[in-house]
Amino acid sequence: MSYETLAADGGRPGEPTAILEDYDRACATFDWDETRRLLGRLPAGGLNIAHAALDRWVVNGTGDRVAMRFISRQWQRRNYSYAELSRLSSRFANVLQDLGVEPGDRVFTLAGRIPELYVSLFGALKFGAVYSPLFSAFGPEPVSARLEIGGGRVLVTTRSLYRRKVLPVRDRLPALEHVLLTDASGAELPPGTRSFAELMDAAGDAWRIPPTDPEALALLHFTSGTTGKPKGAMHAHEAVVAHYATGRYALDLHPGDVYWCTADPGWVTGISYGAISPLANGVTMIIDEEEFDAARWYRILDEERVNVWYTAPTAIRMLMKQGKELAAAHHYDRLRHLASVGEPLNPEGVLWGKEVFGRPFHDTWWQTETGAIMIANFRGAEVRPGSMGRPVPGIEASIVRVSRDDDGNPVAAEPVTEPGTHGELALQPGWPSMFRGYLGNEARYRRCFAGGWYLSGDMAKRDADGWFWFVGRADDVIKSAGHLISPFEVESVLLEHPAVAEAGVIGLPDPVAGEVVKAFVELKPGHAGSDELALQLVGFARKRLGAALAPRSIAFSSRLPRTRSGKIMRRLLKARELGLPEGDTSTLEQNG
Ligand code: ATP
Ligand code: MG
């Protein structure tokens, strides 16, 4: 299949058409096998993510297009073509071979957004190793815990990260044989490390990807740890079929597009949609080394002429907090599609997109476990602000009522058909990027399934037209005086108040009501917490939600506890309020 065929099929480069003009038809006719065919087979047999993302473009003769535009902190831009990334990743596969690494071994990276991370990812996959990213802001404990669970044999990192985060725990990691530093060589190398660049220089360019069983493990992603100890979700090469299809359907990616995913590559979004899906779809992806910076972000959207932008509610709220004026200094006429993931996207955020960029944000829902987008608001279709959207073609989602045994294990799951009924969001297993297990925790994996459904652990409802609405994580949903209260719904209302920048809502035990609602609020600049403002916010919420759902009390906080991927940790708000143990805080933003 050529680039031209794909382009004709999915819109001409630069002039894309919405693929999902007819949602019902797309769902009725969708076929995973056809998607597999579009991706093409690995010449040696089977399916390999790195081939689907890089090499097939080189084979098609379109390898000279820009795959990745790297922007350094100092705003130096460097283009990498598909052919160059393919060659560099082949070299890295040779490095692994030269080191005596075996297929199936685990290759980790601990780094920010640097080119070597992407080379390591695809090189490891070409070699047949399992790749796992570690978030660069982790402290030594979370780093060693994950390397240990994952049995990491190779680690690619930087000199400073090595010294601060790995060296203190290295003697606890006997399996970690090779540490390659991307920014040190020769005499600068600390004992027990090698130079990434020197090894790459010494390795050859030629690499034939061996036959790859689509079921072979490819990726190990740790969950965010929002609800408890992070779990290691395992994914197979087959996942790329879903990365590719959802990139086209949910993100509206077309060859030739400029695409920017702001997620850190330490998390599943930064790999699934910050590397694999965009390259499998033939776009130019922007990789910005810098962390969040509102002015810089607007500049990138403008100067890089970004067509499709995938970001997160926490980032959108941070932009909102800084006001519209900053955004007004730039033009966004190339921006065609805006999407968000990671947390519920408040209606305020959706509409703000429209005001500032002339387009709404399109919420998408998925998890580390699902590997790819499962539910989305599609380009060209109506956006219902506050809704996650509808299942992507090929995915069957439902709201189910789960029965559990005395130990809390699910024993049965029955779909509920009545629109608007709250229940657990469940998916029909079998999509290509479904996780194949939690590493080292088979029992926990089994607990995700009942009655022929994968149970997401999120509560949701579906409206009469088939749109899904997020209610809350099963652990966070509040039960008060016979009502089931969605923290998201209460938080969204609080965010409508001009003084509120962020809100986290929890239930506190109450002898009469069972639970009562308490809200923790972060204010916008220029506002100060006071009893009057608290009363005003309670009154504001009551007017919109009614007395039963509105918070009884408000507490002001300068910074709500968040995971490093930006999710509000309601379980910590609750534990702190009740004086209970905090549990696993390895992914807490302020740690490490
Ligand atoms: P852990 O499983 O360790 O507690 P986590 O669930 O936050 O952490 P991820 O897999 O990164 O780890 O996040 C997936 C979760 O994020 C979903 O289950 C859901 O609760 C939330 N989420 C993601 N996208 C959305 C969305 N669009 N709307 C609402 N919630 C979302
Ligand atoms: Mg989870």
Coordinates of C-alpha atoms and ligand atoms in Angstrom, one line a residue:
M1 CA 0.0 0.0 0.0
S2 CA 1.4 3.3 -0.9
Y3 CA 1.3 6.7 0.8
E4 CA -0.9 7.9 -2.0
T5 CA -3.4 5.1 -1.6
L6 CA -3.6 5.8 2.1
A7 CA -4.0 9.5 1.4
A8 CA -6.7 9.0 -1.2
D9 CA -8.4 6.7 1.2
G10 CA -8.2 9.1 4.1
G11 CA -8.1 12.5 2.6
R12 CA -5.3 14.3 0.6
P13 CA -2.4 15.5 2.7
G14 CA -3.2 19.0 3.9
E15 CA -6.8 18.7 2.8
P16 CA -8.2 16.0 4.9
T17 CA -11.8 15.0 5.0
A18 CA -13.6 13.7 8.1
I19 CA -13.6 9.9 8.0
L20 CA -16.6 9.5 10.2
E21 CA -19.2 11.3 8.1
D22 CA -21.6 8.6 8.9
Y23 CA -21.0 7.1 12.3
D24 CA -23.5 4.3 12.2
R25 CA -22.3 3.2 8.8
A26 CA -18.7 3.3 10.0
C27 CA -19.5 1.1 13.0
A28 CA -21.5 -1.3 10.9
T29 CA -18.9 -1.8 8.3
F30 CA -15.8 -1.6 10.4
D31 CA -13.5 -4.6 10.3
W32 CA -10.2 -5.0 12.2
D33 CA -8.9 -7.3 9.5
E34 CA -9.2 -4.5 7.0
T35 CA -7.2 -2.2 9.2
R36 CA -4.6 -4.9 9.6
R37 CA -4.4 -5.2 5.8
L38 CA -4.0 -1.4 5.5
L39 CA -1.0 -1.5 7.8
G40 CA 0.7 -4.2 5.7
R41 CA 2.6 -7.2 6.9
L42 CA 6.1 -7.4 8.2
P43 CA 8.2 -8.8 5.3
A44 CA 9.6 -11.6 7.5
G45 CA 6.1 -12.5 8.7
G46 CA 3.8 -11.3 11.5
L47 CA 3.3 -7.8 12.7
N48 CA 5.8 -5.4 14.3
I49 CA 5.0 -2.0 15.7
A50 CA 8.2 -0.5 14.5
H51 CA 7.6 -1.7 11.0
A52 CA 4.1 -0.3 10.9
A53 CA 5.2 3.0 12.3
L54 CA 8.5 3.5 10.4
D55 CA 9.9 1.0 8.0
R56 CA 6.8 0.6 5.9
W57 CA 7.0 4.3 4.8
V58 CA 10.6 3.7 3.7
V59 CA 9.5 0.6 1.7
N60 CA 6.8 2.7 0.2
G61 CA 9.3 5.3 -1.0
T62 CA 7.9 8.1 1.2
G63 CA 10.6 7.8 3.9
D64 CA 12.0 11.3 3.2
R65 CA 9.0 13.0 4.8
V66 CA 9.4 14.4 8.3
A67 CA 8.4 12.0 11.0
M68 CA 9.5 14.0 14.0
R69 CA 10.3 17.6 14.5
F70 CA 12.2 18.0 17.8
I71 CA 12.2 21.4 19.5
S72 CA 14.8 21.7 22.1
R73 CA 14.4 23.8 25.3
Q74 CA 16.4 26.5 23.6
W75 CA 14.0 26.4 20.7
Q76 CA 16.4 24.7 18.3
R77 CA 14.5 22.6 15.7
R78 CA 15.7 19.4 14.2
N79 CA 13.8 17.3 11.7
Y80 CA 14.0 13.5 11.6
S81 CA 12.7 11.9 8.5
Y82 CA 11.0 8.5 8.6
A83 CA 14.0 7.0 6.9
E84 CA 16.4 8.5 9.5
L85 CA 14.3 7.3 12.5
S86 CA 14.1 3.9 10.8
R87 CA 17.9 3.8 10.4
L88 CA 18.6 5.0 13.9
S89 CA 16.2 2.5 15.4
S90 CA 17.9 -0.3 13.4
R91 CA 21.2 0.8 14.8
F92 CA 19.8 0.6 18.3
A93 CA 18.5 -2.9 17.5
N94 CA 22.1 -3.8 16.6
V95 CA 23.4 -2.2 19.8
L96 CA 21.1 -4.5 21.8
Q97 CA 22.3 -7.4 19.8
D98 CA 26.0 -6.4 20.4
L99 CA 25.3 -6.2 24.1
G100 CA 24.0 -9.7 24.1
V101 CA 20.4 -8.8 25.0
E102 CA 17.8 -11.5 24.2
P103 CA 14.4 -11.0 22.5
G104 CA 11.8 -10.6 25.2
D105 CA 14.2 -8.8 27.6
R106 CA 13.0 -5.5 29.0
V107 CA 14.4 -2.2 27.8
F108 CA 13.5 0.8 29.8
T109 CA 14.0 4.5 29.3
L110 CA 14.1 7.1 32.0
A111 CA 14.2 10.4 30.1
G112 CA 12.2 13.4 29.1
R113 CA 11.3 14.1 25.5
I114 CA 14.6 13.5 23.8
P115 CA 15.2 12.0 20.4
E116 CA 17.1 9.0 21.9
L117 CA 13.9 7.9 23.7
Y118 CA 12.1 7.4 20.4
V119 CA 15.1 5.7 18.9
S120 CA 15.2 3.3 21.9
L121 CA 11.5 2.6 21.7
F122 CA 11.5 1.6 18.1
G123 CA 14.9 0.0 18.2
A124 CA 13.8 -2.2 21.1
L125 CA 10.7 -3.2 19.2
K126 CA 12.6 -4.0 16.1
F127 CA 14.9 -6.2 18.2
G128 CA 12.0 -8.1 19.8
A129 CA 12.5 -6.7 23.3
V130 CA 9.8 -5.3 25.5
Y131 CA 9.9 -1.5 25.9
S132 CA 8.8 0.3 29.1
P133 CA 9.0 4.1 29.7
L134 CA 9.7 5.6 33.1
F135 CA 8.6 9.1 33.9
S136 CA 11.7 11.3 34.3
A137 CA 10.4 13.1 37.3
F138 CA 10.0 9.9 39.3
G139 CA 12.2 9.6 42.4
P140 CA 14.6 6.7 43.1
E141 CA 11.9 4.6 44.8
P142 CA 9.3 4.5 42.0
V143 CA 12.2 4.1 39.5
S144 CA 13.6 1.0 41.3
A145 CA 10.1 -0.4 42.0
R146 CA 9.2 -0.4 38.3
L147 CA 12.6 -1.6 37.1
E148 CA 12.4 -4.4 39.6
I149 CA 8.8 -5.5 38.7
G150 CA 9.7 -5.2 35.0
G151 CA 13.0 -7.0 35.4
G152 CA 14.7 -4.2 33.3
R153 CA 17.9 -5.5 31.7
V154 CA 18.7 -2.3 29.7
L155 CA 18.1 1.3 30.8
V156 CA 18.6 4.3 28.6
T157 CA 18.8 7.5 30.6
T158 CA 20.8 10.7 31.0
R159 CA 23.8 11.4 33.2
S160 CA 22.0 13.6 35.7
L161 CA 18.9 11.3 36.0
Y162 CA 21.3 8.3 36.5
R163 CA 23.1 10.0 39.3
R164 CA 20.0 11.2 41.1
K165 CA 17.5 8.4 40.5
V166 CA 19.3 5.2 39.6
L167 CA 22.6 5.2 41.3
P168 CA 21.1 5.3 44.8
V169 CA 19.2 2.1 44.1
R170 CA 21.4 0.4 41.5
D171 CA 22.6 -2.3 44.0
R172 CA 19.0 -3.4 44.4
L173 CA 18.6 -4.1 40.7
P174 CA 20.8 -7.1 39.9
A175 CA 18.9 -7.7 36.6
L176 CA 19.9 -4.3 35.3
E177 CA 23.0 -5.1 33.3
H178 CA 23.3 -2.2 30.9
V179 CA 22.9 1.5 31.6
L180 CA 23.4 3.7 28.5
L181 CA 23.8 7.4 29.0
T182 CA 22.7 9.7 26.2
D183 CA 24.8 12.7 27.2
A184 CA 28.1 11.2 28.3
S185 CA 31.0 9.5 26.7
G186 CA 34.6 8.5 27.4
A187 CA 36.0 9.6 30.7
E188 CA 32.8 11.3 31.8
L189 CA 31.0 8.0 32.1
P190 CA 30.3 7.0 35.7
P191 CA 31.3 3.4 36.5
G192 CA 28.9 0.8 35.3
T193 CA 27.5 2.9 32.5
R194 CA 28.1 3.0 28.7
S195 CA 27.7 5.8 26.2
F196 CA 24.6 5.6 24.0
A197 CA 26.3 7.6 21.3
E198 CA 29.5 5.5 21.2
L199 CA 27.5 2.2 21.0
M200 CA 25.4 3.7 18.2
D201 CA 28.5 4.8 16.3
A202 CA 29.9 1.3 16.6
A203 CA 26.8 -0.5 15.5
G204 CA 25.6 -1.2 11.9
D205 CA 22.6 0.4 10.1
A206 CA 21.3 -2.8 8.6
W207 CA 18.6 -4.7 10.6
R208 CA 16.0 -7.1 9.3
I209 CA 13.2 -7.2 11.8
P210 CA 12.8 -10.9 12.6
P211 CA 9.4 -12.5 12.2
T212 CA 7.2 -11.1 15.0
D213 CA 4.2 -12.9 16.4
P214 CA 1.5 -10.2 16.7
E215 CA 0.8 -11.6 20.2
A216 CA 4.5 -11.1 21.3
L217 CA 4.8 -8.7 24.1
A218 CA 5.9 -5.3 23.0
L219 CA 5.1 -2.7 25.7
L220 CA 4.9 -2.5 29.4
H221 CA 3.0 0.5 30.7
F222 CA 2.5 1.4 34.3
T223 CA -0.8 2.9 35.2
S224 CA -1.0 6.4 36.8
G225 CA -1.5 5.2 40.4
T226 CA -4.5 7.5 40.8
T227 CA -6.5 4.8 42.7
G228 CA -3.7 2.8 44.3
K229 CA -0.5 1.1 43.6
P230 CA 0.4 1.4 39.9
K231 CA -0.1 -1.7 37.8
G232 CA 2.1 -2.9 35.0
A233 CA -0.1 -3.4 31.9
M234 CA 1.3 -5.6 29.2
H235 CA 0.6 -4.9 25.5
A236 CA 1.4 -6.9 22.4
H237 CA 2.6 -5.8 18.9
E238 CA -1.0 -6.3 17.7
A239 CA -1.8 -3.1 19.6
V240 CA -0.6 -1.0 16.7
V241 CA -3.7 -2.0 14.7
A242 CA -5.7 -0.1 17.3
H243 CA -3.2 2.8 17.5
Y244 CA -3.5 3.2 13.8
A245 CA -7.2 2.9 13.5
T246 CA -8.0 5.2 16.4
G247 CA -5.5 7.8 15.2
R248 CA -7.5 8.0 12.0
Y249 CA -11.0 7.8 13.4
A250 CA -10.7 9.5 16.8
L251 CA -7.9 12.0 16.2
D252 CA -8.5 12.5 12.5
L253 CA -4.9 12.0 11.5
H254 CA -4.0 12.0 7.8
P255 CA -0.6 11.7 6.1
G256 CA 1.1 15.0 5.9
D257 CA -0.6 16.5 9.0
V258 CA 1.4 18.3 11.6
Y259 CA 0.4 16.8 14.9
W260 CA 1.2 17.6 18.5
C261 CA 0.6 15.4 21.5
T262 CA 1.6 17.1 24.7
A263 CA 1.7 14.0 26.9
D264 CA 4.9 12.9 28.5
P265 CA 6.4 9.8 27.0
G266 CA 6.6 8.4 30.6
W267 CA 2.9 7.5 30.3
V268 CA 0.9 5.4 27.9
T269 CA -0.5 8.4 26.1
G270 CA 2.9 9.7 25.3
I271 CA 3.8 6.4 23.6
S272 CA 0.5 5.3 22.1
Y273 CA -0.4 8.8 20.7
G274 CA 2.9 10.6 21.2
A275 CA 4.8 8.1 19.0
I276 CA 3.2 5.0 17.6
S277 CA -0.2 6.2 16.3
P278 CA 1.0 9.4 14.6
L279 CA 3.9 7.6 12.8
A280 CA 1.7 4.7 11.8
N281 CA -0.6 7.4 10.3
G282 CA 2.3 9.1 8.4
V283 CA 2.1 12.5 10.1
T284 CA 4.8 14.9 11.3
M285 CA 4.8 14.9 15.0
I286 CA 6.1 17.7 17.1
I287 CA 8.2 16.8 20.1
D288 CA 8.8 19.7 22.5
E289 CA 11.5 19.1 25.1
E290 CA 10.1 21.8 27.4
E291 CA 7.5 21.3 30.1
F292 CA 4.2 23.2 30.1
D293 CA 4.5 26.9 29.4
A294 CA 1.4 28.7 28.2
A295 CA 3.1 31.3 26.0
R296 CA 5.4 28.7 24.4
W297 CA 2.5 26.4 23.7
Y298 CA 0.6 29.0 21.8
R299 CA 3.7 29.8 19.9
I300 CA 4.2 26.2 18.9
L301 CA 0.6 25.8 17.8
D302 CA 1.0 28.9 15.6
E303 CA 4.5 28.7 14.2
E304 CA 4.6 24.9 13.7
R305 CA 1.2 25.2 12.0
V306 CA -0.2 22.4 14.0
N307 CA -3.3 20.7 12.5
V308 CA -4.2 18.2 15.2
W309 CA -3.6 18.8 18.9
Y310 CA -4.0 16.1 21.6
T311 CA -3.7 17.4 25.2
A312 CA -5.2 16.9 28.7
P313 CA -7.8 18.6 30.8
T314 CA -5.3 19.6 33.4
A315 CA -3.3 21.5 30.7
I316 CA -6.4 23.0 29.3
R317 CA -7.4 24.3 32.8
M318 CA -3.9 25.7 33.3
L319 CA -4.2 27.6 30.0
M320 CA -7.7 28.8 31.0
K321 CA -6.3 30.0 34.3
Q322 CA -3.8 32.3 32.5
G323 CA -6.6 34.0 30.5
K324 CA -7.5 34.4 26.9
E325 CA -5.2 37.4 26.2
L326 CA -2.1 35.3 26.1
A327 CA -3.7 33.1 23.4
A328 CA -4.8 36.1 21.4
A329 CA -1.2 37.0 20.3
H330 CA -1.2 34.1 17.9
H331 CA -3.1 32.6 14.9
Y332 CA -4.5 29.1 14.8
D333 CA -5.9 28.9 11.3
R334 CA -4.2 25.5 10.6
L335 CA -5.6 23.9 13.7
R336 CA -8.3 21.5 12.6
H337 CA -8.9 19.2 15.5
L338 CA -8.5 19.5 19.3
A339 CA -8.7 16.5 21.5
S340 CA -8.2 15.7 25.2
V341 CA -7.7 12.7 27.4
G342 CA -6.8 11.6 30.9
E343 CA -9.5 13.1 33.1
P344 CA -13.0 14.2 32.6
L345 CA -13.1 17.3 30.4
N346 CA -15.4 19.9 32.0
P347 CA -17.9 21.5 29.7
E348 CA -16.2 24.8 30.5
G349 CA -13.0 23.5 28.9
V350 CA -14.8 22.3 25.7
L351 CA -16.4 25.7 25.2
W352 CA -13.2 27.6 26.0
G353 CA -11.6 25.8 23.0
K354 CA -14.3 27.2 20.8
E355 CA -13.8 30.7 22.1
V356 CA -10.0 30.7 21.8
F357 CA -9.3 28.4 18.9
G358 CA -12.6 28.5 17.1
R359 CA -13.1 24.8 17.7
P360 CA -14.3 22.8 20.7
F361 CA -12.1 20.3 22.4
H362 CA -13.1 16.7 21.7
D363 CA -12.9 14.5 24.8
T364 CA -11.7 11.0 24.4
W365 CA -11.7 8.2 27.0
W366 CA -9.4 5.3 27.4
Q367 CA -7.0 3.7 29.9
T368 CA -3.5 2.2 30.2
E369 CA -5.3 -1.1 30.0
T370 CA -7.2 -0.4 26.8
G371 CA -4.0 0.8 25.1
A372 CA -5.9 3.0 22.7
I373 CA -8.9 5.4 22.5
M374 CA -12.1 3.5 23.1
I375 CA -14.7 6.4 23.3
A376 CA -14.4 9.7 21.5
N377 CA -16.2 12.8 20.3
F378 CA -15.5 12.6 16.6
R379 CA -14.5 15.4 14.3
G380 CA -17.5 16.5 12.2
A381 CA -20.0 15.0 14.7
E382 CA -21.9 16.9 17.3
V383 CA -19.9 17.5 20.5
R384 CA -21.9 17.2 23.7
P385 CA -19.9 19.2 26.2
G386 CA -19.2 17.1 29.3
S387 CA -19.7 13.8 27.3
M388 CA -16.9 11.4 26.4
G389 CA -18.5 10.7 23.1
R390 CA -19.3 7.4 21.4
P391 CA -17.3 4.2 21.0
V392 CA -14.9 4.1 18.2
P393 CA -15.8 1.8 15.4
G394 CA -14.8 -1.8 16.2
I395 CA -15.4 -1.2 20.0
E396 CA -18.5 -2.4 21.8
A397 CA -19.0 -0.4 25.0
S398 CA -21.8 -0.8 27.5
I399 CA -23.0 0.2 30.9
V400 CA -23.2 -2.8 33.2
R401 CA -24.5 -3.7 36.6
V402 CA -21.9 -5.8 38.3
S403 CA -22.6 -8.4 41.1
R404 CA -19.7 -9.2 43.4
D405 CA -18.9 -11.9 45.9
D406 CA -18.1 -11.3 49.5
D407 CA -14.5 -10.6 48.6
G408 CA -15.4 -8.0 46.1
N409 CA -14.6 -10.1 43.0
P410 CA -17.0 -9.6 40.2
V411 CA -19.1 -12.7 39.4
A412 CA -21.6 -11.4 36.9
A413 CA -22.2 -8.3 34.7
E414 CA -25.5 -7.4 33.2
P415 CA -25.8 -4.6 30.6
V416 CA -28.3 -1.9 31.6
T417 CA -30.3 -0.6 28.7
E418 CA -32.3 2.2 30.3
P419 CA -30.7 5.5 29.2
G420 CA -29.2 7.6 31.9
T421 CA -28.7 4.7 34.3
H422 CA -25.4 4.8 36.2
G423 CA -23.3 1.7 36.1
E424 CA -19.8 0.5 35.3
L425 CA -18.3 1.2 31.9
A426 CA -17.5 -2.1 30.3
L427 CA -16.0 -3.2 27.0
Q428 CA -16.4 -6.3 24.9
P429 CA -12.9 -7.9 25.1
G430 CA -10.9 -8.7 22.0
W431 CA -9.8 -5.3 20.5
P432 CA -6.1 -5.4 19.4
S433 CA -4.7 -3.1 22.1
M434 CA -6.4 -4.8 25.0
F435 CA -3.8 -5.4 27.8
R436 CA -2.7 -9.0 27.9
G437 CA -2.2 -9.0 31.7
Y438 CA -0.9 -7.1 34.7
L439 CA 2.8 -8.1 35.1
G440 CA 3.1 -10.3 38.1
N441 CA -0.5 -10.0 39.1
E442 CA -2.7 -12.5 37.4
A443 CA -5.3 -12.4 40.1
R444 CA -5.8 -8.7 39.7
Y445 CA -6.1 -9.1 35.9
R446 CA -8.8 -11.8 36.3
R447 CA -10.8 -9.4 38.5
C448 CA -11.2 -7.1 35.5
F449 CA -13.5 -9.5 33.7
A450 CA -17.0 -10.8 34.4
G451 CA -19.9 -12.0 32.3
G452 CA -17.9 -11.7 29.1
W453 CA -17.1 -8.0 29.7
Y454 CA -13.9 -6.1 30.6
L455 CA -14.8 -3.9 33.6
S456 CA -13.1 -0.5 33.4
G457 CA -13.5 0.5 37.1
D458 CA -15.1 3.8 35.9
M459 CA -18.7 4.6 36.5
A460 CA -20.6 6.2 33.6
K461 CA -24.0 6.5 32.0
R462 CA -25.2 6.4 28.4
D463 CA -27.9 8.8 27.0
A464 CA -30.7 7.8 24.7
D465 CA -28.6 8.6 21.6
G466 CA -25.6 6.5 22.6
W467 CA -23.3 9.2 24.0
F468 CA -21.3 8.1 27.1
W469 CA -21.0 10.4 30.2
F470 CA -18.3 9.9 32.8
V471 CA -19.6 9.8 36.4
G472 CA -16.5 9.0 38.4
R473 CA -14.1 6.2 39.2
A474 CA -15.9 3.5 41.1
D475 CA -13.8 4.3 44.1
D476 CA -14.6 8.1 44.0
V477 CA -18.4 8.0 43.4
I478 CA -20.2 9.5 46.4
K479 CA -23.3 7.9 47.9
S480 CA -25.4 10.5 49.8
A481 CA -29.0 10.1 51.1
G482 CA -29.9 7.6 48.4
H483 CA -28.3 9.6 45.6
L484 CA -25.3 8.6 43.6
I485 CA -23.2 11.7 43.2
S486 CA -20.7 12.2 40.5
P487 CA -17.6 14.1 41.7
F488 CA -17.1 15.2 38.1
E489 CA -20.6 16.8 37.9
V490 CA -20.0 18.8 41.1
E491 CA -16.5 19.8 40.0
S492 CA -17.7 21.0 36.6
V493 CA -20.3 23.3 38.2
L494 CA -17.7 24.8 40.6
L495 CA -15.4 25.5 37.6
E496 CA -18.1 27.6 36.1
H497 CA -17.6 30.1 39.0
P498 CA -15.2 32.9 37.9
A499 CA -12.9 32.5 40.9
V500 CA -12.3 28.7 40.6
A501 CA -9.4 27.2 38.7
E502 CA -9.5 23.6 39.9
A503 CA -11.8 21.5 42.1
G504 CA -11.6 18.1 43.7
V505 CA -14.7 16.7 45.3
I506 CA -15.0 13.8 47.7
G507 CA -17.5 12.2 50.0
L508 CA -17.0 12.2 53.8
P509 CA -18.8 9.8 56.1
D510 CA -21.9 11.2 57.7
P511 CA -24.1 9.3 60.2
V512 CA -27.4 10.6 58.6
A513 CA -26.7 10.8 54.8
G514 CA -24.1 8.1 54.5
E515 CA -21.8 10.5 52.9
V516 CA -21.7 14.3 52.4
V517 CA -20.0 16.2 49.7
K518 CA -16.9 18.2 50.4
A519 CA -15.1 20.3 47.8
F520 CA -11.4 21.3 47.7
V521 CA -10.9 24.3 45.5
E522 CA -7.9 26.0 43.9
L523 CA -8.5 29.7 43.0
K524 CA -7.5 31.7 40.0
P525 CA -4.9 34.4 40.4
G526 CA -6.4 37.5 42.0
H527 CA -8.8 35.6 44.2
A528 CA -8.3 34.8 47.9
G529 CA -10.1 32.1 50.0
S530 CA -12.4 33.4 52.6
D531 CA -15.5 32.3 54.5
E532 CA -17.6 34.6 52.3
L533 CA -16.3 33.1 49.1
A534 CA -16.8 29.6 50.5
L535 CA -20.5 30.5 51.3
Q536 CA -20.8 32.0 47.9
L537 CA -19.5 28.8 46.2
V538 CA -21.8 26.6 48.2
G539 CA -24.8 28.9 47.2
F540 CA -23.6 28.9 43.6
A541 CA -23.4 25.0 43.5
R542 CA -26.8 24.7 45.3
K543 CA -28.5 26.8 42.7
R544 CA -27.3 24.6 39.9
L545 CA -27.2 21.2 41.5
G546 CA -29.8 21.3 44.2
A547 CA -29.1 20.9 47.9
A548 CA -28.6 17.1 47.7
L549 CA -25.7 17.2 45.3
A550 CA -24.0 20.5 46.3
P551 CA -21.0 20.5 48.6
R552 CA -21.7 21.0 52.3
S553 CA -18.3 22.5 52.8
I554 CA -15.5 24.1 50.8
A555 CA -11.8 24.1 51.6
F556 CA -9.3 26.2 49.7
S557 CA -6.0 24.7 48.6
S558 CA -3.1 26.3 46.9
R559 CA -2.4 23.1 45.0
L560 CA -4.6 20.0 44.9
P561 CA -2.7 16.6 45.1
R562 CA -2.2 15.4 41.6
T563 CA -0.5 12.5 39.9
R564 CA 2.5 13.4 37.8
S565 CA 0.3 12.9 34.8
G566 CA -2.0 15.6 36.1
K567 CA -4.9 13.7 37.6
I568 CA -6.4 14.9 40.8
M569 CA -5.9 12.3 43.5
R570 CA -9.2 12.3 45.3
R571 CA -8.2 9.3 47.4
L572 CA -5.5 11.5 49.0
L573 CA -7.8 14.3 49.7
K574 CA -10.0 11.8 51.5
A575 CA -7.3 10.1 53.4
R576 CA -5.8 13.4 54.6
E577 CA -9.2 14.7 55.6
L578 CA -10.0 11.5 57.6
G579 CA -6.4 11.1 58.9
L580 CA -6.0 7.7 57.2
P581 CA -2.9 6.3 55.7
E582 CA -2.1 7.8 52.4
G583 CA -1.3 4.5 50.6
D584 CA 1.0 4.5 47.5
T585 CA 2.2 8.0 46.7
S586 CA 4.9 7.1 44.3
T587 CA 3.2 9.0 41.4
L588 CA 2.3 12.0 43.5
E589 CA 3.4 15.2 41.8
Q590 CA 5.1 16.8 44.8
N591 CA 7.2 13.7 45.6
G592 CA 10.6 12.8 44.4
Ligands
ATP1 P1 -4.6 3.7 38.4 O1 -5.3 2.7 37.5 O2 -3.2 3.3 38.8 O3 -5.5 4.1 39.5 P2 -5.3 5.6 36.4 O4 -6.5 4.8 36.2 O5 -5.4 7.1 36.6 O6 -4.4 5.0 37.6 P3 -4.6 5.6 33.6 O7 -4.7 4.3 33.0 O8 -3.5 6.5 33.2 O9 -4.3 5.4 35.1 O10 -5.9 6.5 33.5 C1 -7.1 5.9 33.0 C2 -8.2 6.6 33.8 O11 -8.2 8.0 33.6 C3 -9.6 6.1 33.4 O12 -9.9 4.9 33.9 C4 -10.4 7.3 33.8 O13 -10.8 7.2 35.2 C5 -9.6 8.5 33.6 N1 -9.9 9.1 32.3 C6 -9.2 9.0 31.2 N2 -9.8 9.7 30.2 C7 -10.9 10.2 30.7 C8 -12.0 11.0 30.2 N3 -12.0 11.4 29.0 N4 -13.0 11.3 31.0 C9 -13.0 10.8 32.3 N5 -12.0 10.1 32.8 C10 -11.0 9.8 32.1
MG2 MG -6.9 2.8 36.3

